[in-house]
PDB file of C-alpha atoms in Angstrom:
ATOM      1  CA  MET A  28      18.378  -4.449 -34.026  1.00 47.00           C
ATOM      2  CA  THR A  29      20.220  -6.430 -31.760  1.00 50.00           C
ATOM      3  CA  VAL A  30      21.719  -3.049 -30.410  1.00 48.00           C
ATOM      4  CA  VAL A  31      17.984  -0.992 -30.423  1.00 48.00           C
ATOM      5  CA  ALA A  32      16.742  -4.098 -28.569  1.00 46.00           C
ATOM      6  CA  ALA A  33      19.231  -4.255 -26.232  1.00 50.00           C
ATOM      7  CA  ARG A  34      19.025  -0.142 -25.233  1.00 56.00           C
ATOM      8  CA  PRO A  35      15.735  -0.853 -23.170  1.00 57.00           C
ATOM      9  CA  GLU A  36      17.384  -3.130 -20.604  1.00 60.00           C
ATOM     10  CA  ILE A  37      20.658  -1.072 -20.457  1.00 55.00           C
ATOM     11  CA  ALA A  38      18.705   1.515 -19.514  1.00 55.00           C
ATOM     12  CA  ALA A  39      16.389  -0.219 -17.254  1.00 57.00           C
ATOM     13  CA  ARG A  40      20.064  -2.020 -15.229  1.00 59.00           C
ATOM     14  CA  ALA A  41      21.236   1.815 -14.902  1.00 59.00           C
ATOM     15  CA  ALA A  42      17.837   2.274 -13.502  1.00 63.00           C
ATOM     16  CA  GLU A  43      18.564  -0.444 -10.823  1.00 68.00           C
ATOM     17  CA  PHE A  44      21.481   1.599  -9.358  1.00 75.00           C
ATOM     18  CA  ALA A  45      20.033   5.257  -9.751  1.00 78.00           C
ATOM     19  CA  ALA A  46      20.203   6.419  -6.046  1.00 82.00           C
ATOM     20  CA  PRO A  47      23.643   5.440  -5.001  1.00 87.00           C
ATOM     21  CA  LEU A  48      24.897   6.915  -8.589  1.00 86.00           C
ATOM     22  CA  ALA A  49      22.827  10.114  -8.200  1.00 86.00           C
ATOM     23  CA  LEU A  50      24.319  10.279  -4.838  1.00 90.00           C
ATOM     24  CA  ILE A  51      27.755  10.216  -5.461  1.00 91.00           C
ATOM     25  CA  VAL A  52      27.288  12.473  -8.418  1.00 90.00           C
ATOM     26  CA  LEU A  53      25.398  15.061  -5.768  1.00 90.00           C
ATOM     27  CA  TRP A  54      28.611  14.626  -3.490  1.00 93.00           C
ATOM     28  CA  VAL A  55      31.265  15.096  -5.678  1.00 93.00           C
ATOM     29  CA  ALA A  56      29.173  18.662  -7.111  1.00 92.00           C
ATOM     30  CA  PHE A  57      28.816  19.668  -3.733  1.00 92.00           C
ATOM     31  CA  PHE A  58      32.222  18.678  -2.944  1.00 92.00           C
ATOM     32  CA  ILE A  59      33.492  21.114  -5.757  1.00 93.00           C
ATOM     33  CA  ALA A  60      31.395  23.995  -4.782  1.00 92.00           C
ATOM     34  CA  THR A  61      32.166  23.550  -1.315  1.00 90.00           C
ATOM     35  CA  PRO A  62      35.263  22.634   0.143  1.00 89.00           C
ATOM     36  CA  HIS A  63      33.027  22.457   3.788  1.00 90.00           C
ATOM     37  CA  PHE A  64      30.554  19.617   2.102  1.00 93.00           C
ATOM     38  CA  LEU A  65      33.025  16.558   2.235  1.00 89.00           C
ATOM     39  CA  THR A  66      34.170  16.940   5.933  1.00 91.00           C
ATOM     40  CA  LEU A  67      33.641  14.733   8.584  1.00 89.00           C
ATOM     41  CA  ASP A  68      31.456  16.802  10.954  1.00 90.00           C
ATOM     42  CA  ASN A  69      29.183  17.748   8.019  1.00 92.00           C
ATOM     43  CA  ILE A  70      28.461  14.208   6.591  1.00 91.00           C
ATOM     44  CA  GLY A  71      28.777  13.231  10.478  1.00 90.00           C
ATOM     45  CA  ASP A  72      25.724  15.502  10.614  1.00 90.00           C
ATOM     46  CA  LEU A  73      24.254  14.958   7.250  1.00 92.00           C
ATOM     47  CA  LEU A  74      23.856  10.917   8.031  1.00 92.00           C
ATOM     48  CA  VAL A  75      22.304  11.527  11.283  1.00 92.00           C
ATOM     49  CA  ALA A  76      19.867  14.192   9.961  1.00 92.00           C
ATOM     50  CA  SER A  77      18.688  11.627   7.286  1.00 95.00           C
ATOM     51  CA  THR A  78      17.813   8.717   9.370  1.00 96.00           C
ATOM     52  CA  ILE A  79      14.361   9.911  10.402  1.00 96.00           C
ATOM     53  CA  LEU A  80      13.743  10.134   6.714  1.00 96.00           C
ATOM     54  CA  THR A  81      15.512   6.625   6.344  1.00 97.00           C
ATOM     55  CA  VAL A  82      12.866   4.956   8.554  1.00 97.00           C
ATOM     56  CA  LEU A  83      10.289   6.835   7.122  1.00 97.00           C
ATOM     57  CA  ALA A  84      10.972   5.572   3.563  1.00 96.00           C
ATOM     58  CA  LEU A  85      11.969   2.003   4.802  1.00 97.00           C
ATOM     59  CA  GLY A  86       7.711   1.700   6.034  1.00 97.00           C
ATOM     60  CA  GLN A  87       6.935   3.535   2.868  1.00 97.00           C
ATOM     61  CA  GLN A  88       8.672   0.634   1.052  1.00 96.00           C
ATOM     62  CA  PHE A  89       6.084  -1.722   2.781  1.00 97.00           C
ATOM     63  CA  ALA A  90       3.176  -0.164   1.188  1.00 97.00           C
ATOM     64  CA  ILE A  91       4.568   0.540  -2.205  1.00 95.00           C
ATOM     65  CA  THR A  92       5.966  -3.036  -2.330  1.00 96.00           C
ATOM     66  CA  VAL A  93       2.508  -4.893  -2.123  1.00 96.00           C
ATOM     67  CA  GLY A  94       1.547  -1.842  -4.941  1.00 94.00           C
ATOM     68  CA  GLY A  95      -0.052   0.647  -2.802  1.00 95.00           C
ATOM     69  CA  ILE A  96       0.834   3.925  -1.120  1.00 95.00           C
ATOM     70  CA  ASP A  97       0.737   5.216   2.010  1.00 97.00           C
ATOM     71  CA  LEU A  98      -0.119   9.024   2.180  1.00 96.00           C
ATOM     72  CA  SER A  99      -0.921   9.568   5.979  1.00 97.00           C
ATOM     73  CA  VAL A 100       3.021   9.393   6.612  1.00 96.00           C
ATOM     74  CA  GLY A 101       3.260  12.851   6.267  1.00 95.00           C
ATOM     75  CA  ALA A 102       0.586  13.279   9.002  1.00 96.00           C
ATOM     76  CA  ASN A 103       1.153  10.122  11.027  1.00 97.00           C
ATOM     77  CA  LEU A 104       4.805  11.480  11.808  1.00 97.00           C
ATOM     78  CA  PRO A 105       3.711  14.664  13.898  1.00 96.00           C
ATOM     79  CA  TRP A 106       0.965  12.687  15.341  1.00 97.00           C
ATOM     80  CA  ALA A 107       3.282  10.258  16.428  1.00 97.00           C
ATOM     81  CA  ALA A 108       5.503  12.858  17.940  1.00 97.00           C
ATOM     82  CA  ALA A 109       2.505  14.427  19.418  1.00 97.00           C
ATOM     83  CA  ILE A 110       1.623  11.810  21.306  1.00 97.00           C
ATOM     84  CA  LEU A 111       5.379  11.047  23.039  1.00 97.00           C
ATOM     85  CA  GLY A 112       4.903  15.132  23.568  1.00 96.00           C
ATOM     86  CA  TYR A 113       1.744  15.074  25.109  1.00 96.00           C
ATOM     87  CA  LEU A 114       2.421  11.643  27.375  1.00 96.00           C
ATOM     88  CA  ALA A 115       5.845  13.439  28.329  1.00 95.00           C
ATOM     89  CA  THR A 116       4.602  16.749  28.767  1.00 94.00           C
ATOM     90  CA  HIS A 117       1.668  15.024  31.284  1.00 93.00           C
ATOM     91  CA  GLY A 118       4.039  13.749  33.784  1.00 92.00           C
ATOM     92  CA  TYR A 119       4.351  10.150  32.043  1.00 95.00           C
ATOM     93  CA  PRO A 120       7.728   8.238  32.256  1.00 96.00           C
ATOM     94  CA  THR A 121      10.124   8.573  29.215  1.00 95.00           C
ATOM     95  CA  ALA A 122       9.462   5.002  28.170  1.00 96.00           C
ATOM     96  CA  VAL A 123       6.003   4.531  28.539  1.00 97.00           C
ATOM     97  CA  ALA A 124       5.801   8.455  25.773  1.00 97.00           C
ATOM     98  CA  ILE A 125       7.734   6.598  23.694  1.00 97.00           C
ATOM     99  CA  ALA A 126       5.852   3.494  23.407  1.00 98.00           C
ATOM    100  CA  GLY A 127       2.319   5.285  23.441  1.00 98.00           C
ATOM    101  CA  ALA A 128       4.354   7.402  20.330  1.00 97.00           C
ATOM    102  CA  ILE A 129       5.181   4.089  18.335  1.00 98.00           C
ATOM    103  CA  LEU A 130       1.935   1.838  18.909  1.00 98.00           C
ATOM    104  CA  GLY A 131      -0.233   5.257  17.900  1.00 98.00           C
ATOM    105  CA  GLY A 132       2.138   4.893  14.636  1.00 98.00           C
ATOM    106  CA  LEU A 133       1.233   0.931  14.768  1.00 98.00           C
ATOM    107  CA  ALA A 134      -2.773   1.793  15.439  1.00 98.00           C
ATOM    108  CA  VAL A 135      -2.900   3.965  12.205  1.00 98.00           C
ATOM    109  CA  GLY A 136      -0.987   1.806   9.685  1.00 97.00           C
ATOM    110  CA  MET A 137      -3.623  -0.986  11.068  1.00 97.00           C
ATOM    111  CA  ILE A 138      -6.664   0.495  10.551  1.00 97.00           C
ATOM    112  CA  ASN A 139      -4.961   1.632   6.912  1.00 97.00           C
ATOM    113  CA  GLY A 140      -4.292  -1.579   5.931  1.00 97.00           C
ATOM    114  CA  LEU A 141      -7.779  -2.743   7.640  1.00 96.00           C
ATOM    115  CA  LEU A 142      -9.454  -0.513   5.271  1.00 96.00           C
ATOM    116  CA  VAL A 143      -7.436  -1.309   2.250  1.00 95.00           C
ATOM    117  CA  GLY A 144      -7.039  -4.665   3.137  1.00 89.00           C
ATOM    118  CA  ARG A 145     -10.343  -6.024   4.337  1.00 89.00           C
ATOM    119  CA  LEU A 146     -12.475  -3.748   3.233  1.00 91.00           C
ATOM    120  CA  HIS A 147     -10.855  -3.229  -0.089  1.00 90.00           C
ATOM    121  CA  MET A 148     -11.342   0.688  -0.219  1.00 94.00           C
ATOM    122  CA  THR A 149      -8.513   2.109  -2.488  1.00 94.00           C
ATOM    123  CA  ASP A 150      -5.203   2.971  -1.155  1.00 95.00           C
ATOM    124  CA  PHE A 151      -4.986   6.510  -2.117  1.00 94.00           C
ATOM    125  CA  VAL A 152      -8.186   7.331  -1.179  1.00 96.00           C
ATOM    126  CA  VAL A 153      -7.985   5.859   1.997  1.00 97.00           C
ATOM    127  CA  THR A 154      -4.535   7.206   3.065  1.00 97.00           C
ATOM    128  CA  LEU A 155      -5.130  10.849   1.875  1.00 96.00           C
ATOM    129  CA  GLY A 156      -8.325  10.743   3.846  1.00 97.00           C
ATOM    130  CA  MET A 157      -6.255   9.332   6.957  1.00 97.00           C
ATOM    131  CA  LEU A 158      -3.641  12.676   6.249  1.00 97.00           C
ATOM    132  CA  SER A 159      -6.724  14.896   6.806  1.00 96.00           C
ATOM    133  CA  VAL A 160      -7.983  13.054   9.988  1.00 97.00           C
ATOM    134  CA  LEU A 161      -4.230  13.126  11.898  1.00 97.00           C
ATOM    135  CA  ASN A 162      -3.714  16.579  10.558  1.00 96.00           C
ATOM    136  CA  GLY A 163      -6.571  17.715  12.489  1.00 96.00           C
ATOM    137  CA  ALA A 164      -6.417  15.486  15.680  1.00 96.00           C
ATOM    138  CA  THR A 165      -2.972  16.312  16.270  1.00 96.00           C
ATOM    139  CA  LEU A 166      -3.907  19.946  15.994  1.00 96.00           C
ATOM    140  CA  LEU A 167      -6.277  19.137  18.893  1.00 96.00           C
ATOM    141  CA  LEU A 168      -4.069  17.205  20.816  1.00 95.00           C
ATOM    142  CA  THR A 169      -1.289  20.223  21.106  1.00 94.00           C
ATOM    143  CA  HIS A 170      -3.735  22.461  20.439  1.00 92.00           C
ATOM    144  CA  GLY A 171      -1.900  23.814  17.606  1.00 92.00           C
ATOM    145  CA  ASN A 172       1.480  24.329  20.068  1.00 93.00           C
ATOM    146  CA  THR A 173       4.954  22.939  19.655  1.00 91.00           C
ATOM    147  CA  GLN A 174       5.810  20.508  22.683  1.00 92.00           C
ATOM    148  CA  ALA A 175       8.908  21.076  24.167  1.00 92.00           C
ATOM    149  CA  VAL A 176       9.851  17.084  25.578  1.00 94.00           C
ATOM    150  CA  ASN A 177      12.827  17.873  28.387  1.00 91.00           C
ATOM    151  CA  SER A 178      14.609  14.053  28.301  1.00 92.00           C
ATOM    152  CA  THR A 179      18.104  12.943  29.118  1.00 93.00           C
ATOM    153  CA  PHE A 180      17.162   9.600  27.511  1.00 94.00           C
ATOM    154  CA  LEU A 181      15.839  10.997  23.912  1.00 95.00           C
ATOM    155  CA  ARG A 182      18.961  14.207  23.823  1.00 93.00           C
ATOM    156  CA  THR A 183      21.488  11.333  24.383  1.00 94.00           C
ATOM    157  CA  LEU A 184      19.952   9.168  21.717  1.00 93.00           C
ATOM    158  CA  ALA A 185      19.986  12.296  19.215  1.00 92.00           C
ATOM    159  CA  LEU A 186      23.508  13.191  20.177  1.00 90.00           C
ATOM    160  CA  ASP A 187      25.472  10.623  21.093  1.00 91.00           C
ATOM    161  CA  GLY A 188      27.044   7.036  20.298  1.00 89.00           C
ATOM    162  CA  ILE A 189      29.756   5.142  20.792  1.00 88.00           C
ATOM    163  CA  GLY A 190      32.866   6.689  19.673  1.00 80.00           C
ATOM    164  CA  PRO A 191      32.209   7.976  16.193  1.00 80.00           C
ATOM    165  CA  VAL A 192      29.066   5.992  15.662  1.00 88.00           C
ATOM    166  CA  ARG A 193      26.250   7.603  16.252  1.00 93.00           C
ATOM    167  CA  TRP A 194      23.035   6.287  18.540  1.00 95.00           C
ATOM    168  CA  PHE A 195      20.908   7.527  15.249  1.00 95.00           C
ATOM    169  CA  TRP A 196      22.959   5.515  12.703  1.00 93.00           C
ATOM    170  CA  LEU A 197      22.761   2.408  14.721  1.00 94.00           C
ATOM    171  CA  LEU A 198      18.661   2.654  14.523  1.00 95.00           C
ATOM    172  CA  ALA A 199      18.198   3.129  11.453  1.00 96.00           C
ATOM    173  CA  LEU A 200      20.930   0.093  10.109  1.00 95.00           C
ATOM    174  CA  ILE A 201      19.075  -1.631  12.450  1.00 96.00           C
ATOM    175  CA  ALA A 202      15.679  -0.582  10.605  1.00 97.00           C
ATOM    176  CA  ALA A 203      16.964  -1.252   7.225  1.00 97.00           C
ATOM    177  CA  LEU A 204      18.485  -4.835   8.559  1.00 97.00           C
ATOM    178  CA  VAL A 205      15.502  -5.990   9.799  1.00 97.00           C
ATOM    179  CA  VAL A 206      13.100  -4.687   6.706  1.00 97.00           C
ATOM    180  CA  ALA A 207      15.840  -6.215   4.328  1.00 96.00           C
ATOM    181  CA  GLY A 208      15.469  -9.673   6.480  1.00 97.00           C
ATOM    182  CA  ILE A 209      11.876  -9.579   6.623  1.00 97.00           C
ATOM    183  CA  VAL A 210      11.415  -8.805   2.603  1.00 96.00           C
ATOM    184  CA  PHE A 211      14.408 -10.934   1.003  1.00 95.00           C
ATOM    185  CA  ARG A 212      14.531 -13.834   3.871  1.00 95.00           C
ATOM    186  CA  THR A 213      11.432 -14.710   4.961  1.00 96.00           C
ATOM    187  CA  ARG A 214       8.275 -16.534   3.667  1.00 96.00           C
ATOM    188  CA  VAL A 215       5.989 -12.745   4.611  1.00 96.00           C
ATOM    189  CA  GLY A 216       8.513 -10.952   2.165  1.00 95.00           C
ATOM    190  CA  THR A 217       7.814 -13.246  -0.403  1.00 96.00           C
ATOM    191  CA  HIS A 218       4.462 -12.969  -0.149  1.00 96.00           C
ATOM    192  CA  LEU A 219       5.032  -9.816   0.215  1.00 96.00           C
ATOM    193  CA  LEU A 220       6.443  -9.289  -3.539  1.00 95.00           C
ATOM    194  CA  ALA A 221       3.786 -11.826  -4.991  1.00 95.00           C
ATOM    195  CA  THR A 222       0.990  -9.362  -4.008  1.00 95.00           C
ATOM    196  CA  GLY A 223       2.645  -6.439  -5.299  1.00 94.00           C
ATOM    197  CA  GLY A 224       3.714  -8.529  -8.843  1.00 91.00           C
ATOM    198  CA  ARG A 225       0.143 -10.273  -9.561  1.00 90.00           C
ATOM    199  CA  LEU A 226      -2.716  -9.763  -6.917  1.00 88.00           C
ATOM    200  CA  GLU A 227      -5.213 -12.245  -8.578  1.00 89.00           C
ATOM    201  CA  ALA A 228      -2.098 -14.461  -9.001  1.00 91.00           C
ATOM    202  CA  ALA A 229      -0.905 -14.643  -5.186  1.00 92.00           C
ATOM    203  CA  ARG A 230      -4.476 -14.501  -4.366  1.00 91.00           C
ATOM    204  CA  ASP A 231      -4.924 -17.941  -6.785  1.00 89.00           C
ATOM    205  CA  THR A 232      -2.181 -20.006  -5.221  1.00 91.00           C
ATOM    206  CA  GLY A 233      -3.196 -19.277  -1.953  1.00 92.00           C
ATOM    207  CA  ILE A 234      -1.576 -16.372  -0.338  1.00 94.00           C
ATOM    208  CA  ALA A 235      -3.520 -14.436   2.203  1.00 94.00           C
ATOM    209  CA  VAL A 236      -3.323 -11.115   0.103  1.00 94.00           C
ATOM    210  CA  ASN A 237      -5.533  -9.078   3.032  1.00 94.00           C
ATOM    211  CA  ARG A 238      -3.427 -10.412   5.958  1.00 95.00           C
ATOM    212  CA  ILE A 239      -0.855  -9.351   4.198  1.00 96.00           C
ATOM    213  CA  ARG A 240      -1.757  -5.961   2.691  1.00 96.00           C
ATOM    214  CA  LEU A 241      -2.611  -5.551   6.688  1.00 96.00           C
ATOM    215  CA  PHE A 242       1.289  -6.356   7.448  1.00 97.00           C
ATOM    216  CA  ALA A 243       2.364  -4.252   4.811  1.00 97.00           C
ATOM    217  CA  TYR A 244       0.326  -0.746   6.127  1.00 98.00           C
ATOM    218  CA  ALA A 245       1.190  -1.985   9.788  1.00 97.00           C
ATOM    219  CA  MET A 246       4.938  -2.056   9.178  1.00 98.00           C
ATOM    220  CA  SER A 247       4.842   1.489   7.748  1.00 97.00           C
ATOM    221  CA  GLY A 248       2.673   2.677  10.345  1.00 98.00           C
ATOM    222  CA  LEU A 249       4.926   1.410  12.878  1.00 98.00           C
ATOM    223  CA  LEU A 250       8.219   2.929  11.392  1.00 98.00           C
ATOM    224  CA  CYS A 251       6.546   5.699  11.444  1.00 97.00           C
ATOM    225  CA  GLY A 252       5.930   5.832  14.779  1.00 97.00           C
ATOM    226  CA  ILE A 253       9.600   5.272  15.099  1.00 97.00           C
ATOM    227  CA  ALA A 254      10.499   7.860  13.278  1.00 97.00           C
ATOM    228  CA  GLY A 255       8.217  10.214  15.144  1.00 97.00           C
ATOM    229  CA  VAL A 256      10.480   9.540  18.546  1.00 97.00           C
ATOM    230  CA  MET A 257      13.367  10.286  16.284  1.00 96.00           C
ATOM    231  CA  LEU A 258      12.176  13.314  15.132  1.00 96.00           C
ATOM    232  CA  VAL A 259      11.224  14.495  18.737  1.00 96.00           C
ATOM    233  CA  ALA A 260      15.014  13.643  19.742  1.00 96.00           C
ATOM    234  CA  ARG A 261      16.256  15.172  16.996  1.00 94.00           C
ATOM    235  CA  ASN A 262      14.411  18.696  17.677  1.00 93.00           C
ATOM    236  CA  GLY A 263      14.088  18.211  21.410  1.00 93.00           C
ATOM    237  CA  GLY A 264      10.058  18.649  20.986  1.00 93.00           C
ATOM    238  CA  ALA A 265       6.855  17.889  18.716  1.00 93.00           C
ATOM    239  CA  ASP A 266       6.037  19.964  16.238  1.00 92.00           C
ATOM    240  CA  PRO A 267       2.389  19.439  15.141  1.00 92.00           C
ATOM    241  CA  SER A 268       2.712  20.773  11.327  1.00 91.00           C
ATOM    242  CA  LEU A 269       1.854  18.471   8.763  1.00 88.00           C
ATOM    243  CA  GLN A 270       5.112  17.054   7.092  1.00 89.00           C
ATOM    244  CA  THR A 271       4.741  17.161   3.589  1.00 87.00           C
ATOM    245  CA  THR A 272       8.449  17.222   2.459  1.00 85.00           C
ATOM    246  CA  TYR A 273       8.891  14.365   4.638  1.00 91.00           C
ATOM    247  CA  LEU A 274       5.738  12.416   2.779  1.00 92.00           C
ATOM    248  CA  LEU A 275       7.213  13.501  -1.075  1.00 87.00           C
ATOM    249  CA  SER A 276      10.493  12.681  -0.168  1.00 88.00           C
ATOM    250  CA  SER A 277       9.556   9.353   1.492  1.00 93.00           C
ATOM    251  CA  ILE A 278       7.915   8.128  -1.675  1.00 91.00           C
ATOM    252  CA  ALA A 279      10.550   9.340  -4.200  1.00 87.00           C
ATOM    253  CA  ALA A 280      13.232   7.379  -1.629  1.00 91.00           C
ATOM    254  CA  VAL A 281      11.644   4.560  -2.402  1.00 92.00           C
ATOM    255  CA  VAL A 282      11.412   4.752  -6.060  1.00 87.00           C
ATOM    256  CA  LEU A 283      14.564   5.837  -6.851  1.00 86.00           C
ATOM    257  CA  GLY A 284      15.802   3.082  -4.530  1.00 87.00           C
ATOM    258  CA  GLY A 285      14.917   0.597  -7.265  1.00 83.00           C
ATOM    259  CA  SER A 286      11.043  -0.182  -5.907  1.00 85.00           C
ATOM    260  CA  SER A 287       8.202  -0.132  -8.270  1.00 82.00           C
ATOM    261  CA  LEU A 288       5.797   1.679  -7.988  1.00 83.00           C
ATOM    262  CA  SER A 289       3.149  -0.826  -9.038  1.00 84.00           C
ATOM    263  CA  GLY A 290       4.379  -3.029  -6.637  1.00 88.00           C
ATOM    264  CA  GLY A 291       6.514  -6.711  -6.079  1.00 89.00           C
ATOM    265  CA  LYS A 292       9.593  -4.985  -6.759  1.00 89.00           C
ATOM    266  CA  ALA A 293      12.000  -3.914  -3.465  1.00 91.00           C
ATOM    267  CA  SER A 294      15.460  -2.085  -2.740  1.00 92.00           C
ATOM    268  CA  VAL A 295      16.206  -1.580   0.941  1.00 94.00           C
ATOM    269  CA  LEU A 296      19.933  -0.175   0.050  1.00 93.00           C
ATOM    270  CA  GLY A 297      18.603   1.895  -2.600  1.00 92.00           C
ATOM    271  CA  THR A 298      15.967   3.335  -0.594  1.00 94.00           C
ATOM    272  CA  VAL A 299      18.534   4.395   2.019  1.00 95.00           C
ATOM    273  CA  CYS A 300      20.699   5.401  -0.471  1.00 93.00           C
ATOM    274  CA  GLY A 301      17.267   7.542  -1.756  1.00 92.00           C
ATOM    275  CA  ALA A 302      16.952   9.071   1.251  1.00 94.00           C
ATOM    276  CA  VAL A 303      20.289  10.174   1.873  1.00 94.00           C
ATOM    277  CA  LEU A 304      20.292  11.930  -1.315  1.00 92.00           C
ATOM    278  CA  PHE A 305      17.344  13.909  -0.328  1.00 89.00           C
ATOM    279  CA  THR A 306      18.992  15.230   2.965  1.00 92.00           C
ATOM    280  CA  SER A 307      22.419  15.875   0.909  1.00 92.00           C
ATOM    281  CA  LEU A 308      20.327  17.921  -1.177  1.00 90.00           C
ATOM    282  CA  ILE A 309      18.902  20.079   1.447  1.00 89.00           C
ATOM    283  CA  ASN A 310      22.663  19.797   3.425  1.00 91.00           C
ATOM    284  CA  GLY A 311      24.572  21.287   0.733  1.00 91.00           C
ATOM    285  CA  PHE A 312      21.775  24.369  -0.200  1.00 90.00           C
ATOM    286  CA  THR A 313      22.070  24.883   3.076  1.00 90.00           C
ATOM    287  CA  ILE A 314      25.894  25.652   2.673  1.00 92.00           C
ATOM    288  CA  LEU A 315      25.410  26.848  -0.359  1.00 90.00           C
ATOM    289  CA  GLY A 316      23.502  29.358   1.021  1.00 89.00           C
ATOM    290  CA  ILE A 317      21.059  28.841  -1.463  1.00 86.00           C
ATOM    291  CA  SER A 318      17.413  29.990  -0.762  1.00 82.00           C
ATOM    292  CA  GLN A 319      14.852  27.540   1.295  1.00 77.00           C
ATOM    293  CA  TYR A 320      12.262  28.511  -1.207  1.00 80.00           C
ATOM    294  CA  TYR A 321      14.512  26.090  -3.909  1.00 81.00           C
ATOM    295  CA  GLN A 322      14.643  23.486  -1.881  1.00 76.00           C
ATOM    296  CA  PRO A 323      10.931  22.042  -2.597  1.00 77.00           C
ATOM    297  CA  VAL A 324      11.412  22.495  -6.194  1.00 83.00           C
ATOM    298  CA  ALA A 325      14.626  20.522  -5.930  1.00 79.00           C
ATOM    299  CA  VAL A 326      12.901  17.704  -4.427  1.00 74.00           C
ATOM    300  CA  GLY A 327       9.698  17.885  -6.373  1.00 78.00           C
ATOM    301  CA  ALA A 328      12.224  17.662  -9.492  1.00 82.00           C
ATOM    302  CA  VAL A 329      13.942  14.515  -8.282  1.00 77.00           C
ATOM    303  CA  LEU A 330      10.464  12.974  -7.490  1.00 74.00           C
ATOM    304  CA  LEU A 331       9.994  13.752 -11.406  1.00 79.00           C
ATOM    305  CA  LEU A 332      13.397  12.234 -12.070  1.00 76.00           C
ATOM    306  CA  ALA A 333      12.220   8.946 -10.019  1.00 72.00           C
ATOM    307  CA  ALA A 334       9.047   8.684 -11.740  1.00 71.00           C
ATOM    308  CA  GLY A 335      11.049   9.154 -14.827  1.00 75.00           C
ATOM    309  CA  ILE A 336      13.463   6.509 -13.952  1.00 70.00           C
ATOM    310  CA  ALA A 337      10.354   4.127 -13.090  1.00 67.00           C
ATOM    311  CA  ARG A 338       9.195   3.829 -16.340  1.00 65.00           C
ATOM    312  CA  PHE A 339      12.543   1.911 -17.460  1.00 64.00           C
ATOM    313  CA  ARG A 340      11.539  -0.282 -15.208  1.00 58.00           C
ATOM    314  CA  LYS A 341       8.845  -1.720 -16.210  1.00 55.00           C
TER     315      LYS A 341
END
C-alpha cells in the first residue's frame, strides 16, 4: 500500500522537472541524429530564436497563474508589431514606434483584464474574442501587407551583443528575472498565486482579486508588446499574419514548465526551458530536413503531453 500510494507522489515530483528533463533528452536525441545540432553557432541561433517565445510565455504565465488563459497573444503579437511597423513607416522615430508597440500590447492586456476582472466575463471567451478583433484590426492597419522596418537600432538589437552574449538573450534573461521577482518576491506575487489557488478564499482574506487579475492580464499584454518589438527586430518587418503557433507554444511552455492550468502555481525556470524546448524541436527538424508540415504536429503532440503531465500536479 505504501509503494502504491508513493507512486502518484513520485510522478508528481517528476512532472515538476518535465521541461528541463525533456529538453536534455531532446538535445541528446538531436545530437545523436546529427552532429550539426550541438554546435556553438547553432545553439546560439537557437537560443536567440527562443527568446521571443520565452518573453511571450512569461506573459502567458501571469494569466495562467491566476487561473485564467490569454488566447489573444496569437493576435496581440502581430498587432504590437504592426503598430511599430506603421509608426516607423510613417516617419516616427524608432523610440516612439517601439513605445507605441509596447503600449499597444499593454492596452490589449488591460482591456482583457478589465473584462475578466471587473465585468467577471469568462477569460476564454474574452481573449478568444479579442484574438478575432485584433486579427482584423491588424489587417486593417497594415492592409494585409508586411511592413518593412529599416532601423539600425533594431538590427543591432537582433544581431549583436556583448562578446558572445547576444542582446536578445539579455532581454529574455531580464524579463525572466523581473517576472520571477514579481511572482516569488513581492506581495503582488503572493496575491497572484493565492488568487489562482483559491479565488474565494483569496477574496475572503481581503485580496483585491479583481485588481490582481487585471494586473495579470496587463502584464501578459505588456510582455506581448515587448515580444512584438523583438519579432520586428528579428524579421526586419511586421507580418500581420495570425501567430497561432506562438499561441499554442506559449501555453504549452508554461504548463510543461511546471505551472498549473488551474492556477496557483508558477515556475519561471520551467517556462523558459519549455520555450527553448519548442524552439529546439523546430530547429532540429530543420537541420534534419524534416518537412515543415510535421512541425505543427510535433507542437500539438507536446501540448497534449503537457496536458497529461499537468494531471499529475493536481
